Amino acid sequence: MKRIGKLYFRYGTMGSAKTAMLLTTAYNFEERGMAYLCFKPVVDTREARNVIRSRIGIERECKWIYRDTNLYELVSHMHDEGGVVPEWMLVDEAQFLTPEQVDQFAAIVDDFGCNVLCYGLRTDFQTHLFEGSRRLFEIADSIEEVKSTCSCGRKTIVNARIDGRGRIITEGEQVEIGGNDRYMAVCRKCWTNRRIARLDEGRLPL
């Protein structure tokens, strides 16, 4: 019987333990002897080798996804060469996929019966959708929010970019790699209040 797979998208703000969830899932697959592959778009240049690493220190090797990588061709080649096409594919930082690559993962799900589980951010520091996330919202079979809590107690929504003094930054390139030194996950109200406070300083317009 042909396998029936699904395309999953689990999204959340920075620090919501998305990567840790992915790596825990990979560990569980290994314990059960299940075949899987890990993928990650090549954007985070802080890594010297092809690994997915959580802030809590666990990691797994992965396959890099470049902007011109054709994922469907990659899996088709595995199949044609007689290799095992894994039942599960785990994707970290899925917001950095191109829309075409999301479509390729969808085709892999439909044609090979794989389950593709994507983890990523919904929006950037200006609250705009990433292109990969937008396409996943459009065509994923299952969408789930990984929730986390702002310091005020509300749900985090915004991946706020901050400067060295912890002040909100509202302008700049969409992609800027960084951790807790550059980003802070906050609720919409705290994000708005921090932007107003920054504007009142008279240093940076909204």
PDB file of C-alpha atoms in Angstrom:
ATOM      1  CA  MET A   1       0.000   0.000   0.000  1.00  0.00           C
ATOM      2  CA  LYS A   2       1.317   3.410  -0.939  1.00  0.00           C
ATOM      3  CA  ARG A   3       2.211   5.643   1.973  1.00  0.00           C
ATOM      4  CA  ILE A   4       0.099   8.736   2.531  1.00  0.00           C
ATOM      5  CA  GLY A   5       2.094  11.659   3.865  1.00  0.00           C
ATOM      6  CA  LYS A   6       1.368  15.160   5.071  1.00  0.00           C
ATOM      7  CA  LEU A   7       3.050  18.544   4.936  1.00  0.00           C
ATOM      8  CA  TYR A   8       3.182  20.036   8.439  1.00  0.00           C
ATOM      9  CA  PHE A   9       4.047  23.569   9.527  1.00  0.00           C
ATOM     10  CA  ARG A  10       4.769  24.299  13.184  1.00  0.00           C
ATOM     11  CA  TYR A  11       5.520  27.954  13.737  1.00  0.00           C
ATOM     12  CA  GLY A  12       6.387  30.107  16.717  1.00  0.00           C
ATOM     13  CA  THR A  13       8.474  33.073  17.805  1.00  0.00           C
ATOM     14  CA  MET A  14      12.170  32.897  18.563  1.00  0.00           C
ATOM     15  CA  GLY A  15      12.895  31.058  21.787  1.00  0.00           C
ATOM     16  CA  SER A  16       9.734  28.939  21.640  1.00  0.00           C
ATOM     17  CA  ALA A  17      11.799  25.713  21.512  1.00  0.00           C
ATOM     18  CA  LYS A  18      10.907  24.852  17.913  1.00  0.00           C
ATOM     19  CA  THR A  19      14.383  23.502  17.151  1.00  0.00           C
ATOM     20  CA  ALA A  20      14.444  21.530  20.393  1.00  0.00           C
ATOM     21  CA  MET A  21      11.128  19.966  19.389  1.00  0.00           C
ATOM     22  CA  LEU A  22      12.556  19.004  15.999  1.00  0.00           C
ATOM     23  CA  LEU A  23      15.634  17.434  17.562  1.00  0.00           C
ATOM     24  CA  THR A  24      13.566  15.571  20.139  1.00  0.00           C
ATOM     25  CA  THR A  25      11.427  14.193  17.325  1.00  0.00           C
ATOM     26  CA  ALA A  26      14.571  13.057  15.500  1.00  0.00           C
ATOM     27  CA  TYR A  27      15.806  11.341  18.661  1.00  0.00           C
ATOM     28  CA  ASN A  28      12.475   9.528  19.046  1.00  0.00           C
ATOM     29  CA  PHE A  29      12.666   8.338  15.442  1.00  0.00           C
ATOM     30  CA  GLU A  30      16.138   6.958  16.079  1.00  0.00           C
ATOM     31  CA  GLU A  31      14.942   5.122  19.182  1.00  0.00           C
ATOM     32  CA  ARG A  32      12.207   3.458  17.126  1.00  0.00           C
ATOM     33  CA  GLY A  33      14.461   2.660  14.186  1.00  0.00           C
ATOM     34  CA  MET A  34      12.521   4.964  11.846  1.00  0.00           C
ATOM     35  CA  ALA A  35      14.223   6.486   8.802  1.00  0.00           C
ATOM     36  CA  TYR A  36      14.318  10.268   8.626  1.00  0.00           C
ATOM     37  CA  LEU A  37      16.310  13.172   7.192  1.00  0.00           C
ATOM     38  CA  CYS A  38      16.958  16.619   8.638  1.00  0.00           C
ATOM     39  CA  PHE A  39      17.184  19.719   6.447  1.00  0.00           C
ATOM     40  CA  LYS A  40      18.072  23.347   7.042  1.00  0.00           C
ATOM     41  CA  PRO A  41      18.302  26.318   4.658  1.00  0.00           C
ATOM     42  CA  VAL A  42      21.819  27.749   4.446  1.00  0.00           C
ATOM     43  CA  VAL A  43      21.261  31.160   5.997  1.00  0.00           C
ATOM     44  CA  ASP A  44      22.674  30.816   9.488  1.00  0.00           C
ATOM     45  CA  THR A  45      26.383  31.335   8.819  1.00  0.00           C
ATOM     46  CA  ARG A  46      27.250  30.927  12.499  1.00  0.00           C
ATOM     47  CA  GLU A  47      27.472  27.154  11.986  1.00  0.00           C
ATOM     48  CA  ALA A  48      30.756  25.842  10.616  1.00  0.00           C
ATOM     49  CA  ARG A  49      29.245  22.501   9.652  1.00  0.00           C
ATOM     50  CA  ASN A  50      25.920  21.102   8.535  1.00  0.00           C
ATOM     51  CA  VAL A  51      24.123  20.713  11.848  1.00  0.00           C
ATOM     52  CA  ILE A  52      20.881  21.771  13.448  1.00  0.00           C
ATOM     53  CA  ARG A  53      21.646  22.947  16.970  1.00  0.00           C
ATOM     54  CA  SER A  54      19.264  23.938  19.737  1.00  0.00           C
ATOM     55  CA  ARG A  55      19.959  26.626  22.312  1.00  0.00           C
ATOM     56  CA  ILE A  56      19.911  23.897  24.965  1.00  0.00           C
ATOM     57  CA  GLY A  57      22.933  22.260  23.322  1.00  0.00           C
ATOM     58  CA  ILE A  58      21.598  19.231  21.439  1.00  0.00           C
ATOM     59  CA  GLU A  59      22.272  18.844  17.730  1.00  0.00           C
ATOM     60  CA  ARG A  60      21.861  16.616  14.675  1.00  0.00           C
ATOM     61  CA  GLU A  61      23.542  16.541  11.303  1.00  0.00           C
ATOM     62  CA  CYS A  62      21.444  17.820   8.429  1.00  0.00           C
ATOM     63  CA  LYS A  63      21.440  18.421   4.702  1.00  0.00           C
ATOM     64  CA  TRP A  64      21.907  22.032   3.631  1.00  0.00           C
ATOM     65  CA  ILE A  65      19.239  23.623   1.450  1.00  0.00           C
ATOM     66  CA  TYR A  66      20.635  26.322  -0.854  1.00  0.00           C
ATOM     67  CA  ARG A  67      18.499  28.881  -2.671  1.00  0.00           C
ATOM     68  CA  ASP A  68      18.874  26.867  -5.883  1.00  0.00           C
ATOM     69  CA  THR A  69      18.414  23.405  -4.328  1.00  0.00           C
ATOM     70  CA  ASN A  70      15.702  21.392  -6.060  1.00  0.00           C
ATOM     71  CA  LEU A  71      14.397  19.193  -3.263  1.00  0.00           C
ATOM     72  CA  TYR A  72      12.146  17.135  -5.497  1.00  0.00           C
ATOM     73  CA  GLU A  73      15.063  16.232  -7.747  1.00  0.00           C
ATOM     74  CA  LEU A  74      17.136  15.307  -4.695  1.00  0.00           C
ATOM     75  CA  VAL A  75      14.511  12.861  -3.406  1.00  0.00           C
ATOM     76  CA  SER A  76      13.777  11.527  -6.889  1.00  0.00           C
ATOM     77  CA  HIS A  77      17.455  10.750  -7.323  1.00  0.00           C
ATOM     78  CA  MET A  78      17.444   8.860  -4.021  1.00  0.00           C
ATOM     79  CA  HIS A  79      14.454   6.845  -5.213  1.00  0.00           C
ATOM     80  CA  ASP A  80      15.857   6.127  -8.686  1.00  0.00           C
ATOM     81  CA  GLU A  81      19.173   4.998  -7.226  1.00  0.00           C
ATOM     82  CA  GLY A  82      17.381   2.421  -5.125  1.00  0.00           C
ATOM     83  CA  GLY A  83      17.938   4.237  -1.860  1.00  0.00           C
ATOM     84  CA  VAL A  84      15.401   4.423   0.922  1.00  0.00           C
ATOM     85  CA  VAL A  85      13.210   7.511   0.767  1.00  0.00           C
ATOM     86  CA  PRO A  86      12.591   8.197   4.462  1.00  0.00           C
ATOM     87  CA  GLU A  87       9.087   8.366   5.810  1.00  0.00           C
ATOM     88  CA  TRP A  88       9.884  11.583   7.679  1.00  0.00           C
ATOM     89  CA  MET A  89      11.740  14.756   6.725  1.00  0.00           C
ATOM     90  CA  LEU A  90      12.366  17.384   9.388  1.00  0.00           C
ATOM     91  CA  VAL A  91      13.048  20.974   8.298  1.00  0.00           C
ATOM     92  CA  ASP A  92      14.456  23.668  10.576  1.00  0.00           C
ATOM     93  CA  GLU A  93      14.224  27.424   9.833  1.00  0.00           C
ATOM     94  CA  ALA A  94      11.549  26.735   7.219  1.00  0.00           C
ATOM     95  CA  GLN A  95      10.795  30.458   6.870  1.00  0.00           C
ATOM     96  CA  PHE A  96      13.941  30.704   4.738  1.00  0.00           C
ATOM     97  CA  LEU A  97      12.693  28.234   2.116  1.00  0.00           C
ATOM     98  CA  THR A  98      11.709  29.692  -1.232  1.00  0.00           C
ATOM     99  CA  PRO A  99       8.051  29.290  -2.250  1.00  0.00           C
ATOM    100  CA  GLU A 100       9.240  26.915  -4.979  1.00  0.00           C
ATOM    101  CA  GLN A 101      10.999  24.733  -2.403  1.00  0.00           C
ATOM    102  CA  VAL A 102       7.847  24.560  -0.288  1.00  0.00           C
ATOM    103  CA  ASP A 103       6.010  23.399  -3.410  1.00  0.00           C
ATOM    104  CA  GLN A 104       8.737  20.811  -3.963  1.00  0.00           C
ATOM    105  CA  PHE A 105       8.265  19.456  -0.450  1.00  0.00           C
ATOM    106  CA  ALA A 106       4.520  19.284  -1.117  1.00  0.00           C
ATOM    107  CA  ALA A 107       5.173  17.278  -4.276  1.00  0.00           C
ATOM    108  CA  ILE A 108       7.462  14.939  -2.304  1.00  0.00           C
ATOM    109  CA  VAL A 109       4.616  14.384   0.156  1.00  0.00           C
ATOM    110  CA  ASP A 110       2.124  13.642  -2.614  1.00  0.00           C
ATOM    111  CA  ASP A 111       4.334  11.520  -4.873  1.00  0.00           C
ATOM    112  CA  PHE A 112       6.467   9.604  -2.364  1.00  0.00           C
ATOM    113  CA  GLY A 113       4.167   9.478   0.657  1.00  0.00           C
ATOM    114  CA  CYS A 114       6.686  11.206   2.915  1.00  0.00           C
ATOM    115  CA  ASN A 115       5.773  13.299   5.914  1.00  0.00           C
ATOM    116  CA  VAL A 116       7.522  16.681   5.844  1.00  0.00           C
ATOM    117  CA  LEU A 117       7.563  18.459   9.189  1.00  0.00           C
ATOM    118  CA  CYS A 118       8.611  22.119   8.912  1.00  0.00           C
ATOM    119  CA  TYR A 119       9.495  24.331  11.872  1.00  0.00           C
ATOM    120  CA  GLY A 120       9.955  28.063  11.509  1.00  0.00           C
ATOM    121  CA  LEU A 121       9.049  31.639  12.253  1.00  0.00           C
ATOM    122  CA  ARG A 122       5.840  33.177  10.982  1.00  0.00           C
ATOM    123  CA  THR A 123       6.984  36.790  10.605  1.00  0.00           C
ATOM    124  CA  ASP A 124      10.103  38.934  10.615  1.00  0.00           C
ATOM    125  CA  PHE A 125      11.031  41.764  13.021  1.00  0.00           C
ATOM    126  CA  GLN A 126       8.668  44.110  11.165  1.00  0.00           C
ATOM    127  CA  THR A 127       5.762  41.613  11.516  1.00  0.00           C
ATOM    128  CA  HIS A 128       5.802  40.743   7.798  1.00  0.00           C
ATOM    129  CA  LEU A 129       5.453  37.147   6.661  1.00  0.00           C
ATOM    130  CA  PHE A 130       8.565  35.359   5.432  1.00  0.00           C
ATOM    131  CA  GLU A 131       8.072  33.991   1.909  1.00  0.00           C
ATOM    132  CA  GLY A 132       8.572  30.380   2.966  1.00  0.00           C
ATOM    133  CA  SER A 133       6.121  30.737   5.844  1.00  0.00           C
ATOM    134  CA  ARG A 134       3.541  32.376   3.608  1.00  0.00           C
ATOM    135  CA  ARG A 135       3.633  29.469   1.194  1.00  0.00           C
ATOM    136  CA  LEU A 136       3.408  26.933   4.019  1.00  0.00           C
ATOM    137  CA  PHE A 137       0.325  28.702   5.377  1.00  0.00           C
ATOM    138  CA  GLU A 138      -1.165  28.471   1.895  1.00  0.00           C
ATOM    139  CA  ILE A 139      -0.632  24.768   1.211  1.00  0.00           C
ATOM    140  CA  ALA A 140       0.345  22.855   4.380  1.00  0.00           C
ATOM    141  CA  ASP A 141      -1.953  19.992   5.416  1.00  0.00           C
ATOM    142  CA  SER A 142      -1.486  20.734   9.113  1.00  0.00           C
ATOM    143  CA  ILE A 143      -0.600  24.049  10.786  1.00  0.00           C
ATOM    144  CA  GLU A 144       0.185  24.339  14.492  1.00  0.00           C
ATOM    145  CA  GLU A 145       1.410  27.226  16.613  1.00  0.00           C
ATOM    146  CA  VAL A 146       4.208  26.596  19.104  1.00  0.00           C
ATOM    147  CA  LYS A 147       3.258  29.059  21.820  1.00  0.00           C
ATOM    148  CA  SER A 148       5.504  30.927  24.230  1.00  0.00           C
ATOM    149  CA  THR A 149       4.936  33.656  26.800  1.00  0.00           C
ATOM    150  CA  CYS A 150       6.033  37.292  26.854  1.00  0.00           C
ATOM    151  CA  SER A 151       7.527  38.717  30.054  1.00  0.00           C
ATOM    152  CA  CYS A 152       4.178  40.423  30.670  1.00  0.00           C
ATOM    153  CA  GLY A 153       2.302  37.132  30.568  1.00  0.00           C
ATOM    154  CA  ARG A 154       0.705  37.463  27.140  1.00  0.00           C
ATOM    155  CA  LYS A 155       1.455  35.211  24.176  1.00  0.00           C
ATOM    156  CA  THR A 156       4.508  36.198  22.126  1.00  0.00           C
ATOM    157  CA  ILE A 157       3.764  37.223  18.554  1.00  0.00           C
ATOM    158  CA  VAL A 158       6.598  39.506  17.426  1.00  0.00           C
ATOM    159  CA  ASN A 159      10.274  38.652  16.892  1.00  0.00           C
ATOM    160  CA  ALA A 160      11.509  42.107  17.862  1.00  0.00           C
ATOM    161  CA  ARG A 161      15.008  43.122  16.758  1.00  0.00           C
ATOM    162  CA  ILE A 162      16.976  45.022  19.392  1.00  0.00           C
ATOM    163  CA  ASP A 163      20.215  46.969  19.608  1.00  0.00           C
ATOM    164  CA  GLY A 164      22.999  46.609  22.170  1.00  0.00           C
ATOM    165  CA  ARG A 165      20.973  48.548  24.732  1.00  0.00           C
ATOM    166  CA  GLY A 166      17.849  46.451  24.299  1.00  0.00           C
ATOM    167  CA  ARG A 167      15.977  49.101  22.315  1.00  0.00           C
ATOM    168  CA  ILE A 168      13.618  48.141  19.474  1.00  0.00           C
ATOM    169  CA  ILE A 169      14.938  48.436  15.902  1.00  0.00           C
ATOM    170  CA  THR A 170      12.297  48.975  13.226  1.00  0.00           C
ATOM    171  CA  GLU A 171      14.368  49.351  10.057  1.00  0.00           C
ATOM    172  CA  GLY A 172      16.857  47.140   8.247  1.00  0.00           C
ATOM    173  CA  GLU A 173      17.199  44.034   6.107  1.00  0.00           C
ATOM    174  CA  GLN A 174      14.645  41.280   6.677  1.00  0.00           C
ATOM    175  CA  VAL A 175      17.306  38.679   7.476  1.00  0.00           C
ATOM    176  CA  GLU A 176      19.923  39.391  10.118  1.00  0.00           C
ATOM    177  CA  ILE A 177      21.319  36.380  11.951  1.00  0.00           C
ATOM    178  CA  GLY A 178      21.438  36.662  15.717  1.00  0.00           C
ATOM    179  CA  GLY A 179      20.327  35.215  19.015  1.00  0.00           C
ATOM    180  CA  ASN A 180      19.279  36.763  22.305  1.00  0.00           C
ATOM    181  CA  ASP A 181      21.689  39.624  21.668  1.00  0.00           C
ATOM    182  CA  ARG A 182      19.721  40.712  18.599  1.00  0.00           C
ATOM    183  CA  TYR A 183      16.155  39.497  19.095  1.00  0.00           C
ATOM    184  CA  MET A 184      13.478  39.408  21.754  1.00  0.00           C
ATOM    185  CA  ALA A 185      10.132  37.635  21.431  1.00  0.00           C
ATOM    186  CA  VAL A 186       7.345  39.852  22.749  1.00  0.00           C
ATOM    187  CA  CYS A 187       3.577  40.223  22.593  1.00  0.00           C
ATOM    188  CA  ARG A 188       2.016  42.791  20.277  1.00  0.00           C
ATOM    189  CA  LYS A 189       1.231  45.228  23.103  1.00  0.00           C
ATOM    190  CA  CYS A 190       4.784  45.229  24.472  1.00  0.00           C
ATOM    191  CA  TRP A 191       6.144  45.621  20.938  1.00  0.00           C
ATOM    192  CA  THR A 192       3.882  48.630  20.361  1.00  0.00           C
ATOM    193  CA  ASN A 193       4.791  50.208  23.702  1.00  0.00           C
ATOM    194  CA  ARG A 194       8.520  49.740  23.070  1.00  0.00           C
ATOM    195  CA  ARG A 195       8.211  51.306  19.621  1.00  0.00           C
ATOM    196  CA  ILE A 196       6.381  54.304  21.103  1.00  0.00           C
ATOM    197  CA  ALA A 197       9.052  54.665  23.764  1.00  0.00           C
ATOM    198  CA  ARG A 198      11.760  54.582  21.107  1.00  0.00           C
ATOM    199  CA  LEU A 199       9.917  57.193  19.055  1.00  0.00           C
ATOM    200  CA  ASP A 200       9.643  59.424  22.106  1.00  0.00           C
ATOM    201  CA  GLU A 201      13.424  59.374  22.335  1.00  0.00           C
ATOM    202  CA  GLY A 202      13.406  61.241  19.028  1.00  0.00           C
ATOM    203  CA  ARG A 203      16.117  58.983  17.618  1.00  0.00           C
ATOM    204  CA  LEU A 204      14.357  56.603  15.250  1.00  0.00           C
ATOM    205  CA  PRO A 205      11.055  56.961  13.363  1.00  0.00           C
ATOM    206  CA  LEU A 206       8.474  54.214  13.295  1.00  0.00           C
TER     207      LEU A 206
END
